[in-house]
PDB file of C-alpha atoms in Angstrom:
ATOM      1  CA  UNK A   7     -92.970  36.693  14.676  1.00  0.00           C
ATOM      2  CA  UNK A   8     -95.389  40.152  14.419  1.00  0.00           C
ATOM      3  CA  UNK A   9     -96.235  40.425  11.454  1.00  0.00           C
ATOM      4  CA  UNK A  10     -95.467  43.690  10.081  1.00  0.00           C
ATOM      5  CA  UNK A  11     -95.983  43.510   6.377  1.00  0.00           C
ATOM      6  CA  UNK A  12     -97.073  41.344   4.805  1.00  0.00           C
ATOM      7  CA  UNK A  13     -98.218  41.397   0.336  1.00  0.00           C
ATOM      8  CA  UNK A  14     -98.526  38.612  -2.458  1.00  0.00           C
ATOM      9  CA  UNK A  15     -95.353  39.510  -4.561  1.00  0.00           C
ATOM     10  CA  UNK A  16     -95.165  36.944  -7.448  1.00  0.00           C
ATOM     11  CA  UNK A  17     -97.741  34.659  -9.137  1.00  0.00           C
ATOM     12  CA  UNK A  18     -96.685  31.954 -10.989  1.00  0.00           C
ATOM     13  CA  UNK A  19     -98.553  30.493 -13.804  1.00  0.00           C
ATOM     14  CA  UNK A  20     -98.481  26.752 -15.748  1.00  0.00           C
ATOM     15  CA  UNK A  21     -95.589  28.677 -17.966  1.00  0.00           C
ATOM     16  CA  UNK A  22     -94.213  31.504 -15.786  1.00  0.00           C
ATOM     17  CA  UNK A  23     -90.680  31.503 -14.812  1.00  0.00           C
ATOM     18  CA  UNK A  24     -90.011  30.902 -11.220  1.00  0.00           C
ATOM     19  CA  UNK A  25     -88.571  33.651  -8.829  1.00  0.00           C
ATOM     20  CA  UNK A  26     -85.172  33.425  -7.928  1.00  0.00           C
ATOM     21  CA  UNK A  27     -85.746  34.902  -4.703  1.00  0.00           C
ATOM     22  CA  UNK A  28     -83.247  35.346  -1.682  1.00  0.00           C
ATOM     23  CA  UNK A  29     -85.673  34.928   1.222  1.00  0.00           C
ATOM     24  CA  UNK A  30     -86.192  31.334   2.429  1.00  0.00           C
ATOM     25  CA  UNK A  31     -89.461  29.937   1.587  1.00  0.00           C
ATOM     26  CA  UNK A  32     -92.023  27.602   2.954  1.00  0.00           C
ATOM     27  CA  UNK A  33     -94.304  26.008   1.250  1.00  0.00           C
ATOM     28  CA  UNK A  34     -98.243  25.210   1.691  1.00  0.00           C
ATOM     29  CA  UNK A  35     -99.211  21.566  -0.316  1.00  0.00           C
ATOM     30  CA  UNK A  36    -102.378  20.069   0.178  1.00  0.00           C
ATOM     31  CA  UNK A  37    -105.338  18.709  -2.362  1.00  0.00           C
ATOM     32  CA  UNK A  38    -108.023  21.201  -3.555  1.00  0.00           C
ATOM     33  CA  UNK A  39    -109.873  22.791  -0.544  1.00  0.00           C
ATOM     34  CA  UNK A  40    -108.095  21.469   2.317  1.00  0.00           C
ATOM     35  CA  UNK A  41    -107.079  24.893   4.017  1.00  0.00           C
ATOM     36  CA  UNK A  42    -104.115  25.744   2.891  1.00  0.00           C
ATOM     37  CA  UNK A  43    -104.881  29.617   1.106  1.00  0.00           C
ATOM     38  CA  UNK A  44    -106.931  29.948   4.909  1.00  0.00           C
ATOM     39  CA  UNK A  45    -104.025  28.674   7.087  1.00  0.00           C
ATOM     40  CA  UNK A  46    -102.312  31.378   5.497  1.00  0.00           C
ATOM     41  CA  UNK A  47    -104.448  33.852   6.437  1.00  0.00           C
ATOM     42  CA  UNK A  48    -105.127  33.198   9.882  1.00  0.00           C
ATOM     43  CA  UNK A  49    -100.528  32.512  10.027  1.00  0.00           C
ATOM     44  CA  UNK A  50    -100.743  36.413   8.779  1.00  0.00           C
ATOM     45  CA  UNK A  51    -103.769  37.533  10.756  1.00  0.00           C
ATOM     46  CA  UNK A  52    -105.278  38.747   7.433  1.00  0.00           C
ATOM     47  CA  UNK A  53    -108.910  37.679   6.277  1.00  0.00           C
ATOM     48  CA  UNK A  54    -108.735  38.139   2.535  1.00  0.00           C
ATOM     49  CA  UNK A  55    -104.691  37.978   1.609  1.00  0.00           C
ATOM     50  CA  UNK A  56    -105.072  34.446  -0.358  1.00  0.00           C
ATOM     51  CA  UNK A  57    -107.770  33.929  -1.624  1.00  0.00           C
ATOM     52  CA  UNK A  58    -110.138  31.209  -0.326  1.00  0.00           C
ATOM     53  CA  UNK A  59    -113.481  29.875  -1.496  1.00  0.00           C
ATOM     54  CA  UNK A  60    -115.992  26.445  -0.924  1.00  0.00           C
ATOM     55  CA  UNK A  61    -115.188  25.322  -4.168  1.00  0.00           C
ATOM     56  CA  UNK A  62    -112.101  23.078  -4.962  1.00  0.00           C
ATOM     57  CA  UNK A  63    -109.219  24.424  -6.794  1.00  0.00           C
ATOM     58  CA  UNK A  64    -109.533  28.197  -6.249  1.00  0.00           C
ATOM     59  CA  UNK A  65    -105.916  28.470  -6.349  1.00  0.00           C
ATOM     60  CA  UNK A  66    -104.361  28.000 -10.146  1.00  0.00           C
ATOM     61  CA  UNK A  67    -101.259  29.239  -9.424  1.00  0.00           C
ATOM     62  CA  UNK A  68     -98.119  29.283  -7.149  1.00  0.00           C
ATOM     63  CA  UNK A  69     -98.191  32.537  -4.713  1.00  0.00           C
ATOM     64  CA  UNK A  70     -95.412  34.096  -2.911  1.00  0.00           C
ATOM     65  CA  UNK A  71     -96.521  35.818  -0.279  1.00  0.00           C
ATOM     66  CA  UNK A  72     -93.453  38.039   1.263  1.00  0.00           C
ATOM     67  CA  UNK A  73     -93.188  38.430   5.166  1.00  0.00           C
ATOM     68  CA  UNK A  74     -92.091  41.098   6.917  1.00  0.00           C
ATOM     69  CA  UNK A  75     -89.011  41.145   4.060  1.00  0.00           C
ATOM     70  CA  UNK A  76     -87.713  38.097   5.927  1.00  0.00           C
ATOM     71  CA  UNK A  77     -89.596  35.004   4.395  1.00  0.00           C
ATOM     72  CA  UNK A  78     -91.576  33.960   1.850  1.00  0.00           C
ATOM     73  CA  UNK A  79     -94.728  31.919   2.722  1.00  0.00           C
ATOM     74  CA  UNK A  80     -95.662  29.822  -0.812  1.00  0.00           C
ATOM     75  CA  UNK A  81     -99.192  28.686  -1.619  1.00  0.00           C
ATOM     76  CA  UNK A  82     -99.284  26.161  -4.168  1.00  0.00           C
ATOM     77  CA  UNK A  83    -102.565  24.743  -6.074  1.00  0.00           C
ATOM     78  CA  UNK A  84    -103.733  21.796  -4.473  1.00  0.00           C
ATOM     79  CA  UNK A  85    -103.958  18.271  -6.019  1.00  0.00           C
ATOM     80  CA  UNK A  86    -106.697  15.683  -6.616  1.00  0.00           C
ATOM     81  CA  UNK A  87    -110.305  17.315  -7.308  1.00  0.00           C
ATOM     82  CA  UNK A  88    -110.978  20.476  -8.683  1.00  0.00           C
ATOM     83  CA  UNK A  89    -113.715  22.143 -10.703  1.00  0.00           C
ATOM     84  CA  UNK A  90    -112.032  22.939 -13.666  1.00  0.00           C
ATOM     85  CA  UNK A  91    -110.682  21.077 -16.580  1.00  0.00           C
ATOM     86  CA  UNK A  92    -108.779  18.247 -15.723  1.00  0.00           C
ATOM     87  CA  UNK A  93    -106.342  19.471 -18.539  1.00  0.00           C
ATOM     88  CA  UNK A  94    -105.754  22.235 -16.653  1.00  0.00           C
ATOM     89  CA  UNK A  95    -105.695  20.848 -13.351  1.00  0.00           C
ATOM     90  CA  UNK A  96    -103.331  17.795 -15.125  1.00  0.00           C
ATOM     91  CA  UNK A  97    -100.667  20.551 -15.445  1.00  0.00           C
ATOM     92  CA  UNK A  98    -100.651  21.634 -11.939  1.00  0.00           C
ATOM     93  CA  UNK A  99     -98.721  18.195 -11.084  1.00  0.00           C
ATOM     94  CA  UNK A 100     -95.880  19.137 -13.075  1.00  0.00           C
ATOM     95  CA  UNK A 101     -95.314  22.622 -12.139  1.00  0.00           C
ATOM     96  CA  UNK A 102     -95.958  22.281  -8.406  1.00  0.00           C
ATOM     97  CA  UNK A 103     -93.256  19.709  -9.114  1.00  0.00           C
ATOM     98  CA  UNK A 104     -90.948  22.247 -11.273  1.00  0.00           C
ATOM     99  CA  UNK A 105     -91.136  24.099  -7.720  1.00  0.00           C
ATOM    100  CA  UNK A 106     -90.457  21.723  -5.170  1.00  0.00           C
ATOM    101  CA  UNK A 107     -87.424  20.214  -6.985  1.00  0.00           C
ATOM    102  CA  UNK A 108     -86.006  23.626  -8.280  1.00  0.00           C
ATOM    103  CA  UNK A 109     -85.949  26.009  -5.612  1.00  0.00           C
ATOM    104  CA  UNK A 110     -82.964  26.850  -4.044  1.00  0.00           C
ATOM    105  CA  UNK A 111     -84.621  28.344  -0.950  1.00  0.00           C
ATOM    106  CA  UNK A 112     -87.685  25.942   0.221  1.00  0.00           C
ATOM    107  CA  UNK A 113     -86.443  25.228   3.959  1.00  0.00           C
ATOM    108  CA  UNK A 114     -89.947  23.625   4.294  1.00  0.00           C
ATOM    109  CA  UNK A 115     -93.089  22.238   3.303  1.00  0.00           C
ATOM    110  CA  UNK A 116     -95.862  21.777   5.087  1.00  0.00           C
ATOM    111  CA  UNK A 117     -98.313  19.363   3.465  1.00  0.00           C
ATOM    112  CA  UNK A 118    -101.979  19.803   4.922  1.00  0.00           C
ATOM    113  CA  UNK A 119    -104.171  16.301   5.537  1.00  0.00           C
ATOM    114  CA  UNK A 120    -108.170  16.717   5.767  1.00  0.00           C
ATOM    115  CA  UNK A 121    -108.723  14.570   9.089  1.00  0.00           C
ATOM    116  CA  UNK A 122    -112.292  13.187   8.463  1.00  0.00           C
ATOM    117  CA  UNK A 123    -110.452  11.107   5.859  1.00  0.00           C
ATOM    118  CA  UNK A 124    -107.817   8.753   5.443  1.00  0.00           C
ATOM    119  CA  UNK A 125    -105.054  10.264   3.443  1.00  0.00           C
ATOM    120  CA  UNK A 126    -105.720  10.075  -0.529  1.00  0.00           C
ATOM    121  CA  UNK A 127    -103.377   8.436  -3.107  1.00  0.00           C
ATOM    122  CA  UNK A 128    -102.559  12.011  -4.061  1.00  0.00           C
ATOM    123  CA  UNK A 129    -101.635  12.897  -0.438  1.00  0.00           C
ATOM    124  CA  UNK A 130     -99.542  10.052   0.415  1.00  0.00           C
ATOM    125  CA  UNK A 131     -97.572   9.957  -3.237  1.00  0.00           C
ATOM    126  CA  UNK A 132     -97.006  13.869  -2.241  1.00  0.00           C
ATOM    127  CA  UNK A 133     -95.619  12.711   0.931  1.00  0.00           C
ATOM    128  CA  UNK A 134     -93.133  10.183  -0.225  1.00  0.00           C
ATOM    129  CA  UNK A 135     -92.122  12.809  -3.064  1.00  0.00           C
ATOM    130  CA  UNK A 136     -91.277  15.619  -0.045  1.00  0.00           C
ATOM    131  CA  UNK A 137     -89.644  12.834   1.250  1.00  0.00           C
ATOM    132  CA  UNK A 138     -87.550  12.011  -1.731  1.00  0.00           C
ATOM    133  CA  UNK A 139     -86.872  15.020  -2.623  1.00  0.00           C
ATOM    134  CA  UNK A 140     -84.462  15.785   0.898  1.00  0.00           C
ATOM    135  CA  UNK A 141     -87.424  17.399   2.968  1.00  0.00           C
ATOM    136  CA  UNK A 142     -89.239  16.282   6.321  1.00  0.00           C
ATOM    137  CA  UNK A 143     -92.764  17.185   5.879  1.00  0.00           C
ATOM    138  CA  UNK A 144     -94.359  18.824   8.378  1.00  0.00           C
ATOM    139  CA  UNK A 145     -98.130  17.700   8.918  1.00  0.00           C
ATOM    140  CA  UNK A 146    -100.816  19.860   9.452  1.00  0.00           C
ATOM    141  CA  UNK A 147    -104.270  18.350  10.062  1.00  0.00           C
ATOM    142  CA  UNK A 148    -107.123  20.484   9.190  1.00  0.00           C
ATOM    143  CA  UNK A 149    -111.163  20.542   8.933  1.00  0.00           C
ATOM    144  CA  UNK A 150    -111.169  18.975  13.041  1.00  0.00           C
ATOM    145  CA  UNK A 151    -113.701  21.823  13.163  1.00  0.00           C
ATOM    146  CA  UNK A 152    -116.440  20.442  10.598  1.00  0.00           C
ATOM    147  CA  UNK A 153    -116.121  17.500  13.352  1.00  0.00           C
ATOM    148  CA  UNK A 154    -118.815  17.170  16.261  1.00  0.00           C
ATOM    149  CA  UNK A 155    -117.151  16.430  19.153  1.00  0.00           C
ATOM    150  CA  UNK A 156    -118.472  12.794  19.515  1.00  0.00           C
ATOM    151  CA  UNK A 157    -116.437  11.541  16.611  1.00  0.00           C
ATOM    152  CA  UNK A 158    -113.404  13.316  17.762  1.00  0.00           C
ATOM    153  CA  UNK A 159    -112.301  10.327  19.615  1.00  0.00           C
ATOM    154  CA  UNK A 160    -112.939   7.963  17.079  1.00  0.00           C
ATOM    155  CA  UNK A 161    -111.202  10.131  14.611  1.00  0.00           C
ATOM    156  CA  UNK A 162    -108.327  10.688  17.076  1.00  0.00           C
ATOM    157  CA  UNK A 163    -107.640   7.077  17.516  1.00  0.00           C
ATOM    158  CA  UNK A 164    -107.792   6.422  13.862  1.00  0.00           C
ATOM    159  CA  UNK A 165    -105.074   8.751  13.111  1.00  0.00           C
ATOM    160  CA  UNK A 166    -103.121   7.408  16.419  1.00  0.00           C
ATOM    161  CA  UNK A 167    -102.765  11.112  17.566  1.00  0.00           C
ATOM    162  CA  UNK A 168    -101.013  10.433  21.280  1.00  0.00           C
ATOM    163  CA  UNK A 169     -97.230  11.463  20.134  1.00  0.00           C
ATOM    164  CA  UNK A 170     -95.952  14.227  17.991  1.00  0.00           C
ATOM    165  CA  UNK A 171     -95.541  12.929  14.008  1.00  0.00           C
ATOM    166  CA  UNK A 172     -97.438   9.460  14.882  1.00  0.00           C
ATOM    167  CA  UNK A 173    -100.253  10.357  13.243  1.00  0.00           C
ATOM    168  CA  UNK A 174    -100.249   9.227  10.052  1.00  0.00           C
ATOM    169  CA  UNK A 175    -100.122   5.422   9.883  1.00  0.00           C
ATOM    170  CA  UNK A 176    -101.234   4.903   6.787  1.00  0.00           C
ATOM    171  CA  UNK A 177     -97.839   7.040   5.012  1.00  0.00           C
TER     172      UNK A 177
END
């Protein structure tokens, strides 16, 4: 797809009411500063679209990012550690939840693993939920760049990357 056009159209909030939108959407899910607000931005060949920064849990809310008219391309906050209150970041749960279950247009979600480390309690009960909730996750491993090429291998065999989806053995 060239990308055309591409804005962030709706932010969503702990409270906000979610768009009823007639685009299908797919959605980013990932803990706190695992790539997702950058995947996005290199997907969209923009640098500064979503915002990104070192520090965990830069995104608060749920942005829909509208493509070309055609789709919308959903960052949610990510899960696990962030530095902010955990009573705010306890309330993230529940409304990335609110999303996943009540949209009637999520076609995906792709759920982004950091590959230096096994996945996290967070990422695998975030798995299983996709899972239960009708959808086939899509995998994305990220951070193989922060990697030096010696422990590529290692890495690669821990993860069992040799066939497409048989990566994640420990899901």
């Amino acid at each position: 797809m060239i990308i055309k056009n591409v804005e962030l159209e709706t932010v969503c909030g702990i409270t906000s009411k979610l768009p009823d939108n007639m685009l299908p959407e797919v959605a980013f899910a990932g803990k706190s500063n695992v790539g997702k607000s950058s995947l996005i931005n290199a997907l969209v060949n923009r640098k500064a679209l979503a915002r990104t920064s070192g520090q965990p849990g830069k995104t608060q809310t749920i942005n829909f990012y509208n493509v070309n008219q055609e789709i919308y391309i959903v960052d949610l906050p990510g899960y696990g550690y962030a530095k902010i209150s955990k009573e705010v970041s306890a309330k993230w749960g529940p409304m990335i939840e609110r999303y996943l279950h009540t949209s009637r247009q999520l076609r995906m979600v792709f759920l982004l693993i950091d590959l230096r480390h096994k996945p996290s309690a967070n990422d695998v009960q975030m798995y299983r939920w996709i899972l239960s909730n009708g959808f086939s996750p899509e995998i994305i491993a990220t951070k193989v760049d922060k990697l030096k090429n010696r422990a590529l291998s290692s890495v690669f065999a821990r993860w069992h990357i040799r066939e497409e989806k048989s990566f994640l053995p420990y899901l």
